[in-house]
Coordinates of C-alpha atoms in Angstrom, one line a residue:
L1 CA 0.0 0.0 0.0
K2 CA 2.9 2.3 0.7
H3 CA 4.3 1.9 -2.8
A4 CA 0.8 2.0 -4.3
N5 CA -0.1 5.3 -2.8
N6 CA -2.7 3.6 -0.6
D7 CA -4.5 2.2 -3.7
P8 CA -5.5 -1.4 -2.8
N9 CA -6.2 -2.3 -6.5
L10 CA -2.6 -1.2 -7.5
A11 CA -1.1 -2.9 -4.4
M12 CA -2.7 -6.2 -5.3
S13 CA -1.3 -5.9 -8.9
L14 CA 2.2 -5.2 -7.5
I15 CA 1.9 -8.3 -5.2
A16 CA 0.9 -10.4 -8.2
V17 CA 3.9 -9.3 -10.3
C18 CA 6.2 -11.1 -7.8
G19 CA 3.6 -13.6 -6.8
H20 CA 5.6 -16.8 -7.3
D21 CA 8.3 -18.3 -5.2
D22 CA 9.8 -19.7 -8.4
V23 CA 11.5 -16.4 -9.1
A24 CA 12.0 -17.2 -12.8
Q25 CA 8.2 -17.1 -13.2
G26 CA 8.1 -13.8 -11.2
T27 CA 10.3 -11.8 -13.6
Y28 CA 8.3 -8.9 -15.1
Y29 CA 9.4 -6.6 -18.0
W30 CA 7.6 -3.5 -19.2
L31 CA 8.2 -0.7 -21.7
D32 CA 8.7 2.7 -20.0
D33 CA 7.5 5.1 -22.7
S34 CA 7.3 8.1 -20.5
L35 CA 8.6 11.5 -21.6
K36 CA 11.7 11.0 -19.4
A37 CA 12.4 7.6 -20.9
K38 CA 12.1 8.9 -24.4
E39 CA 14.5 11.8 -23.5
E40 CA 17.0 9.1 -22.2
V41 CA 16.7 7.3 -25.6
Q42 CA 17.6 10.5 -27.4
F43 CA 20.4 11.1 -25.0
K44 CA 21.9 7.7 -25.9
L45 CA 21.5 8.4 -29.6
K46 CA 23.3 11.7 -29.2
Y47 CA 26.4 10.2 -27.7
L48 CA 26.3 7.2 -30.0
N49 CA 26.3 9.5 -33.0
K50 CA 29.4 11.2 -31.5
D51 CA 31.1 7.9 -31.3
I52 CA 30.2 7.0 -34.9
D53 CA 31.5 10.4 -36.1
S54 CA 34.8 9.8 -34.2
V55 CA 35.3 6.4 -35.8
K56 CA 34.5 7.8 -39.3
S57 CA 37.0 10.6 -38.7
Q58 CA 39.7 8.1 -37.9
L59 CA 38.8 6.0 -40.9
S60 CA 39.1 8.9 -43.3
G61 CA 42.9 9.2 -42.7
S62 CA 43.6 5.5 -42.3
P63 CA 45.1 3.5 -45.3
S64 CA 43.0 0.6 -46.4
N65 CA 45.9 -1.9 -45.9
N66 CA 46.5 -0.7 -42.3
P67 CA 45.5 -3.4 -39.7
K68 CA 43.9 -0.6 -37.7
T69 CA 41.5 0.1 -40.5
K70 CA 39.9 -3.4 -40.3
Y71 CA 39.4 -2.9 -36.6
L72 CA 37.8 0.5 -37.1
M73 CA 35.4 -0.9 -39.7
Q74 CA 34.3 -3.6 -37.3
E75 CA 33.7 -1.1 -34.5
L76 CA 31.7 1.1 -36.9
T77 CA 29.5 -1.9 -37.8
V78 CA 28.8 -2.6 -34.1
L79 CA 28.0 1.1 -33.4
A80 CA 25.6 1.2 -36.5
D81 CA 23.8 -1.9 -35.2
Q82 CA 23.4 -0.3 -31.8
K83 CA 22.0 2.8 -33.3
A84 CA 19.5 1.0 -35.5
K85 CA 18.2 -0.9 -32.4
I86 CA 17.9 2.3 -30.3
Q87 CA 16.1 4.1 -33.1
E88 CA 13.4 1.4 -33.1
Q89 CA 12.8 1.9 -29.3
N90 CA 9.8 3.9 -28.2
G91 CA 11.0 3.9 -24.6
I92 CA 13.2 1.8 -22.3
K93 CA 12.7 -1.8 -21.4
E94 CA 12.6 -2.1 -17.6
E95 CA 12.7 -5.2 -15.4
M96 CA 11.1 -5.6 -11.9
Y97 CA 13.4 -7.5 -9.5
C98 CA 11.3 -9.7 -7.2
P99 CA 12.3 -10.9 -3.7
S100 CA 14.4 -14.1 -3.6
G101 CA 12.7 -17.5 -3.4
D102 CA 13.3 -17.7 0.4
S103 CA 11.7 -14.3 1.1
K104 CA 8.9 -14.0 3.7
T105 CA 6.8 -12.6 0.8
Y106 CA 6.0 -16.2 -0.2
L107 CA 5.1 -17.5 3.2
P108 CA 1.5 -18.2 4.4
Q109 CA -0.2 -15.1 5.9
S110 CA 2.1 -12.8 4.0
L111 CA -1.0 -10.9 2.8
G112 CA -2.2 -10.4 6.4
Q113 CA -2.9 -12.2 9.7
G114 CA -5.3 -15.1 9.2
V115 CA -5.2 -15.0 5.4
D116 CA -4.5 -18.8 5.2
I117 CA -6.2 -22.1 4.9
P118 CA -7.7 -23.6 8.2
D119 CA -5.4 -25.5 10.5
E120 CA -7.7 -28.5 10.3
L121 CA -7.2 -28.7 6.6
K122 CA -3.4 -28.4 7.1
A123 CA -3.5 -31.3 9.5
K124 CA -5.5 -33.4 7.0
I125 CA -3.1 -32.6 4.1
T126 CA -0.1 -33.6 6.4
N127 CA -1.7 -36.8 7.5
L128 CA -2.4 -37.9 3.9
Q129 CA 0.6 -36.6 2.1
A130 CA 3.4 -36.6 4.7
P131 CA 2.3 -38.9 7.5
T132 CA 5.8 -39.8 8.6
K133 CA 7.8 -36.7 7.5
G134 CA 5.5 -34.0 8.9
A135 CA 4.2 -30.6 7.6
A136 CA 7.7 -29.2 7.1
Y137 CA 8.2 -31.6 4.3
L138 CA 5.3 -30.1 2.2
P139 CA 5.6 -26.9 0.2
A140 CA 3.2 -24.1 1.3
K141 CA 2.1 -23.4 -2.3
H142 CA 0.9 -20.0 -0.9
Y143 CA 1.1 -18.5 -4.4
H144 CA -2.4 -19.9 -5.0
V145 CA -3.7 -17.6 -2.3
Y146 CA -2.3 -14.3 -3.6
G147 CA -2.8 -15.4 -7.2
S148 CA -6.5 -15.9 -6.5
A149 CA -6.5 -12.6 -4.6
F150 CA -5.1 -10.8 -7.6
M151 CA -7.5 -12.4 -10.1
A152 CA -10.5 -11.8 -7.8
C153 CA -9.4 -8.2 -7.4
Q154 CA -9.3 -7.8 -11.2
L155 CA -12.9 -9.1 -11.4
I156 CA -14.1 -6.8 -8.7
Q157 CA -12.5 -3.8 -10.4
E158 CA -14.5 -4.8 -13.5
G159 CA -17.7 -4.7 -11.5
V160 CA -18.1 -8.3 -10.6
L161 CA -19.7 -8.8 -7.2
P162 CA -17.2 -9.9 -4.5
E163 CA -19.2 -13.0 -3.6
I164 CA -19.4 -14.0 -7.3
A165 CA -15.7 -13.4 -7.8
T166 CA -15.0 -15.8 -4.9
I167 CA -17.2 -18.5 -6.5
L168 CA -15.4 -18.0 -9.8
Q169 CA -12.0 -18.4 -8.2
K170 CA -13.1 -21.6 -6.4
N171 CA -14.3 -23.0 -9.7
A172 CA -11.1 -21.8 -11.4
A173 CA -9.1 -23.8 -8.8
R174 CA -11.1 -26.9 -9.5
F175 CA -10.6 -26.6 -13.3
Y176 CA -6.9 -25.9 -12.8
R177 CA -6.4 -29.0 -10.6
G178 CA -8.6 -31.0 -13.0
I179 CA -6.5 -30.1 -16.0
R180 CA -3.3 -31.2 -14.1
M181 CA -5.1 -34.4 -13.0
C182 CA -6.1 -35.3 -16.5
K183 CA -2.6 -34.9 -17.8
A184 CA -1.0 -36.9 -15.0
T185 CA -3.5 -39.8 -15.2
K186 CA -3.3 -40.0 -19.0
D187 CA 0.4 -40.3 -18.8
L188 CA 0.2 -42.9 -16.1
L189 CA -2.4 -45.0 -17.9
T190 CA -0.2 -44.9 -21.0
D191 CA 2.7 -46.2 -19.0
R192 CA 0.4 -48.8 -17.4
N193 CA -0.6 -50.2 -20.8
E194 CA 3.0 -50.4 -21.8
L195 CA 4.1 -52.2 -18.7
L196 CA 1.2 -54.7 -18.7
G197 CA 2.2 -55.5 -22.3
W198 CA 5.7 -56.4 -21.1
Y199 CA 4.2 -58.4 -18.2
D200 CA 1.9 -60.4 -20.5
K201 CA 4.9 -61.4 -22.6
Y202 CA 6.8 -62.3 -19.4
I203 CA 3.9 -64.6 -18.3
K204 CA 3.5 -66.1 -21.7
D205 CA 7.3 -67.0 -21.9
F206 CA 7.5 -68.0 -18.2
K207 CA 8.7 -71.6 -17.7
P208 CA 8.3 -73.0 -14.2
V209 CA 11.5 -74.5 -12.6
V210 CA 10.9 -77.7 -10.6
E211 CA 13.4 -78.3 -7.8
K212 CA 13.6 -81.5 -5.7
K213 CA 15.3 -81.3 -2.3
N214 CA 15.9 -84.0 0.3
T215 CA 14.5 -83.0 3.7
K216 CA 14.1 -84.7 7.1
R217 CA 10.6 -85.5 6.0
G218 CA 11.7 -86.9 2.7
L219 CA 11.9 -85.6 -0.9
R220 CA 10.3 -82.2 -1.3
T221 CA 9.4 -80.8 -4.7
T222 CA 9.0 -77.0 -5.3
T223 CA 7.8 -75.3 -8.5
S224 CA 8.8 -71.6 -9.1
K225 CA 6.0 -69.2 -9.7
P226 CA 6.0 -66.0 -11.9
Y227 CA 6.4 -62.6 -10.3
G228 CA 3.5 -60.3 -9.7
V229 CA 3.5 -57.1 -11.8
E230 CA 5.3 -54.8 -9.3
S231 CA 7.9 -57.5 -8.5
Y232 CA 8.4 -58.0 -12.2
I233 CA 9.0 -54.3 -12.9
F234 CA 11.4 -54.1 -9.9
N235 CA 13.4 -57.1 -10.9
E236 CA 13.6 -56.1 -14.5
A237 CA 14.9 -52.6 -13.5
L238 CA 17.3 -54.1 -11.1
R239 CA 18.6 -56.6 -13.7
L240 CA 19.2 -53.8 -16.2
A241 CA 21.0 -51.6 -13.6
K242 CA 23.3 -54.4 -12.4
S243 CA 24.1 -55.7 -15.9
G244 CA 25.0 -52.2 -17.2
E245 CA 22.9 -52.8 -20.2
C246 CA 21.4 -49.3 -19.9
I247 CA 24.8 -47.7 -20.3
P248 CA 25.3 -46.9 -24.0
P249 CA 28.5 -48.1 -25.7
Q250 CA 31.3 -45.5 -25.3
P251 CA 33.1 -44.2 -28.4
P252 CA 36.8 -45.1 -28.7
E253 CA 39.3 -42.4 -27.8
E254 CA 40.7 -40.5 -30.7
T255 CA 44.5 -40.9 -31.3
E256 CA 46.6 -37.8 -31.8
F257 CA 47.1 -38.9 -35.4
I258 CA 43.4 -38.9 -36.2
R259 CA 42.9 -35.6 -34.5
I260 CA 45.7 -34.0 -36.6
K261 CA 44.2 -35.5 -39.8
K262 CA 40.8 -34.2 -39.0
S263 CA 42.0 -30.7 -38.3
N264 CA 44.2 -30.6 -41.4
Y265 CA 41.7 -32.1 -43.9
N266 CA 38.4 -31.5 -42.1
S267 CA 37.2 -34.9 -43.1
N268 CA 35.5 -37.8 -41.2
I269 CA 38.1 -40.5 -40.5
S270 CA 36.6 -44.0 -40.6
T271 CA 38.5 -46.5 -38.6
E272 CA 37.8 -50.1 -37.6
A273 CA 37.3 -48.9 -34.0
Y274 CA 34.7 -46.4 -35.0
K275 CA 32.9 -48.8 -37.3
E276 CA 32.7 -51.3 -34.4
H277 CA 31.4 -48.5 -32.1
K278 CA 28.7 -47.7 -34.7
R279 CA 27.7 -51.3 -34.9
K280 CA 27.5 -51.6 -31.1
M281 CA 25.5 -48.4 -30.9
L282 CA 22.9 -49.6 -33.4
L283 CA 22.6 -52.9 -31.5
W284 CA 22.2 -51.1 -28.2
N285 CA 19.5 -48.8 -29.7
K286 CA 17.6 -51.8 -30.9
N287 CA 17.8 -53.9 -27.8
Y288 CA 18.0 -51.6 -24.8
R289 CA 17.5 -47.9 -25.5
D290 CA 13.7 -47.6 -25.5
K291 CA 13.3 -49.9 -22.5
C292 CA 15.9 -48.2 -20.4
N293 CA 14.6 -44.7 -21.3
F294 CA 11.0 -45.8 -20.5
L295 CA 11.9 -47.2 -17.1
R296 CA 14.0 -44.1 -16.4
D297 CA 11.0 -41.9 -17.0
F298 CA 8.6 -44.2 -15.2
I299 CA 10.6 -44.7 -11.9
G300 CA 12.3 -41.4 -12.0
V301 CA 16.0 -42.5 -11.9
S302 CA 18.4 -43.5 -14.6
L303 CA 19.4 -47.1 -14.6
A304 CA 22.8 -46.1 -15.9
D305 CA 23.5 -44.2 -12.7
S306 CA 26.5 -45.8 -10.9
D307 CA 25.2 -44.6 -7.5
L308 CA 22.0 -46.6 -7.9
N309 CA 21.3 -49.3 -5.3
E310 CA 18.6 -51.9 -4.8
E311 CA 16.7 -50.0 -2.1
I312 CA 16.4 -46.9 -4.3
I313 CA 15.1 -48.9 -7.2
R314 CA 12.6 -50.8 -5.0
T315 CA 11.3 -47.5 -3.4
K316 CA 11.0 -45.7 -6.7
T317 CA 9.3 -48.7 -8.4
S318 CA 6.8 -49.1 -5.6
M319 CA 5.8 -45.4 -5.7
S320 CA 5.4 -45.3 -9.5
Y321 CA 3.5 -48.5 -9.5
E322 CA 1.2 -47.2 -6.8
K323 CA 0.5 -44.0 -8.9
M324 CA -0.1 -46.2 -12.0
N325 CA -2.8 -48.2 -10.2
A326 CA -4.3 -45.1 -8.7
A327 CA -4.7 -43.6 -12.2
Y328 CA -6.6 -46.8 -13.2
L329 CA -9.0 -46.4 -10.2
Y330 CA -9.4 -42.7 -10.9
Q331 CA -10.5 -43.5 -14.5
K332 CA -13.0 -46.1 -13.2
W333 CA -14.5 -44.2 -10.3
Y334 CA -14.5 -40.4 -10.9
I335 CA -16.4 -38.0 -13.1
G336 CA -14.6 -36.1 -15.9
G337 CA -11.7 -36.7 -18.1
G338 CA -13.7 -37.8 -21.1
E339 CA -15.3 -36.1 -24.1
L340 CA -18.7 -34.6 -24.6
L341 CA -19.8 -33.2 -28.0
D342 CA -16.2 -33.2 -29.1
L343 CA -15.2 -31.2 -26.0
N344 CA -12.6 -32.4 -23.5
L345 CA -14.1 -32.5 -20.0
P346 CA -11.7 -31.6 -17.2
C347 CA -11.1 -34.2 -14.5
T348 CA -12.7 -33.6 -11.1
D349 CA -12.7 -34.7 -7.5
Y350 CA -16.2 -36.0 -7.7
R351 CA -16.2 -39.8 -7.1
L352 CA -19.2 -41.9 -8.1
F353 CA -17.9 -45.4 -7.3
G354 CA -15.6 -47.1 -4.9
P355 CA -15.6 -47.3 -1.1
S356 CA -17.1 -44.7 1.2
S357 CA -13.6 -43.9 2.4
L358 CA -10.4 -44.3 0.5
V359 CA -8.2 -44.4 3.6
K360 CA -10.2 -46.9 5.6
K361 CA -8.0 -49.9 6.4
K362 CA -10.1 -52.9 6.7
R363 CA -8.5 -56.4 6.7
P364 CA -10.4 -58.3 4.0
Q365 CA -12.1 -61.5 4.9
R366 CA -10.2 -64.6 3.7
A367 CA -13.2 -65.7 1.6
N368 CA -13.2 -62.3 -0.2
H369 CA -9.4 -61.9 -0.5
T370 CA -9.4 -62.0 -4.3
E371 CA -12.3 -59.6 -4.7
N372 CA -10.2 -56.4 -5.1
C373 CA -10.9 -53.1 -6.8
I374 CA -8.3 -53.9 -9.5
S375 CA -8.7 -57.2 -11.3
G376 CA -5.7 -59.4 -10.9
F377 CA -4.0 -57.2 -8.2
S378 CA -3.6 -57.9 -4.5
A379 CA -5.6 -56.3 -1.6
R380 CA -2.4 -54.5 -0.5
E381 CA -1.8 -53.1 -4.0
C382 CA -5.5 -52.0 -4.1
Q383 CA -5.3 -50.3 -0.7
K384 CA -2.1 -48.4 -1.6
A385 CA -3.7 -47.2 -4.8
K386 CA -6.8 -45.9 -2.8
E387 CA -4.5 -44.1 -0.4
R388 CA -2.7 -42.4 -3.3
L389 CA -6.1 -41.4 -4.6
A390 CA -6.8 -39.8 -1.3
T391 CA -3.7 -37.6 -1.6
W392 CA -5.0 -36.4 -5.0
D393 CA -8.4 -35.7 -3.6
V394 CA -7.0 -33.5 -0.9
D395 CA -4.9 -31.6 -3.5
F396 CA -8.2 -30.5 -5.0
E397 CA -9.5 -29.4 -1.5
W398 CA -6.2 -27.7 -0.8
T399 CA -6.1 -25.6 -3.9
I400 CA -9.8 -24.7 -3.8
N401 CA -9.5 -23.5 -0.2
Q402 CA -6.5 -21.4 -1.1
H403 CA -8.3 -19.7 -3.9
E404 CA -11.3 -19.1 -1.6
V405 CA -9.1 -17.5 1.0
G406 CA -7.3 -15.3 -1.5
A407 CA -10.6 -14.2 -3.2
E408 CA -12.2 -13.4 0.2
F409 CA -9.1 -11.2 1.0
A410 CA -9.6 -9.4 -2.3
A411 CA -13.3 -8.9 -1.6
K412 CA -12.4 -7.0 1.6
M413 CA -9.6 -4.9 0.0
C414 CA -10.4 -4.2 -3.6
K415 CA -13.1 -2.0 -5.1
K416 CA -14.8 -1.4 -8.4
N417 CA -12.7 0.9 -10.7
E418 CA -15.1 3.4 -12.2
K419 CA -12.5 4.4 -14.8
R420 CA -12.2 0.8 -16.0
M421 CA -8.5 0.7 -15.4
T422 CA -7.2 -2.7 -14.5
S423 CA -3.7 -3.1 -16.0
L424 CA -0.7 -2.5 -13.8
E425 CA 0.5 0.3 -16.1
Q426 CA -2.8 2.1 -16.0
L427 CA -3.2 1.8 -12.3
A428 CA 0.5 2.8 -11.6
C429 CA 0.3 5.9 -13.9
A430 CA -3.0 7.0 -12.3
S431 CA -1.5 6.6 -8.8
Q432 CA 1.6 8.5 -9.8
N433 CA -0.4 11.3 -11.3
S434 CA -2.5 11.5 -8.1
L435 CA 0.8 11.5 -6.1
N436 CA 2.2 14.3 -8.3
K437 CA -0.9 16.4 -7.8
D438 CA -0.7 16.0 -4.0
K439 CA 2.9 17.1 -4.1
K440 CA 2.1 20.1 -6.3
A441 CA -0.7 21.1 -4.0
K442 CA 1.5 20.9 -0.9
S443 CA 4.2 22.9 -2.6
S444 CA 1.7 25.5 -3.7
N445 CA 0.4 25.8 -0.1
K446 CA 4.0 26.4 1.2
V447 CA 4.5 29.2 -1.3
R448 CA 1.4 30.9 -0.1

């Protein structure tokens, strides 16, 4: 408010300019086309013309075969380019520098005391998304609050009723989260289909191994069984990591002789070593590249990483598999994500099917052990998927509440702009003009 000359509309716009703790997204440029800025452009041109005249003067008396002449010609070209660019300017490009990412600006309640989501919701989010690590592990995502405050303020300035602006912001949050959800579940379902295709082939090719062992009770026969889907993915990733098959063939080192010939003749030198490397690379691309890249993207770590260990692969695989199953349940149980009259419908947090509670942990009866929500998957896998769904549901609730809090703050602070000025430039100029008038009036009173 201090910098905005007590104009809440302008203050909200200034907050929105730096409204993201990802500072790269908070960089704001604008063209200062004020009279002062235009005078500064002319000032730059004036001194640039002097530099150009000075170089031309030196060139006029410099012989063409003089090494200095070549340097002066290059300098003149650079100066001419600078002049052409400045002549195109109708002002000066300015940049607003936002607070660093660890600034208090981005913390909850930075807009004011109590401008935050309820403590009960924070506890719910923590219990679902960070049950063992605690609230400190989760990002505040407070930019949703002041982002909504800014957008609601813009609506109110345009004449939208504050309570309607709040409703619009809550719906905007649901649509935003729905779009994100659709993208995430679509990608996960694509991965699921790919992996189940691998698994089907594994089951088809699986040959049981029969082992006979002598025990105290006599000869015992055991027959190996195929892995479940998650164990198959884990063991396949572990096998590729241990075998080094995800590390592409390395090119042979160039000899000094080849480097000299390349530099002298600028030609590609084909040697037996390079031909062999090309052959190995084609073979690796055919047999391993796609699978290694797919698993890298799916579990989130490169299987070519030398620091990789079994525990990391197991944890990453389990988490990715859980998300994959959750996406399948989401597709089956929730409204949205399809098409209607050739229009893509956003995903929602409205669930039509499934259990009354996603986080209820009931031990299934032995007789019903195979009756799970995902055909062919265990009760444990099903429960993990449902718990993951619960974290996605609370993401909707979290974002919607943040938008509501921000919009309600704007409803208290912002007002309708009778002059229909909503852009930062318009508001800033109007505020500056008002400030200049006040200063002029005070100065006039002093003279009297």
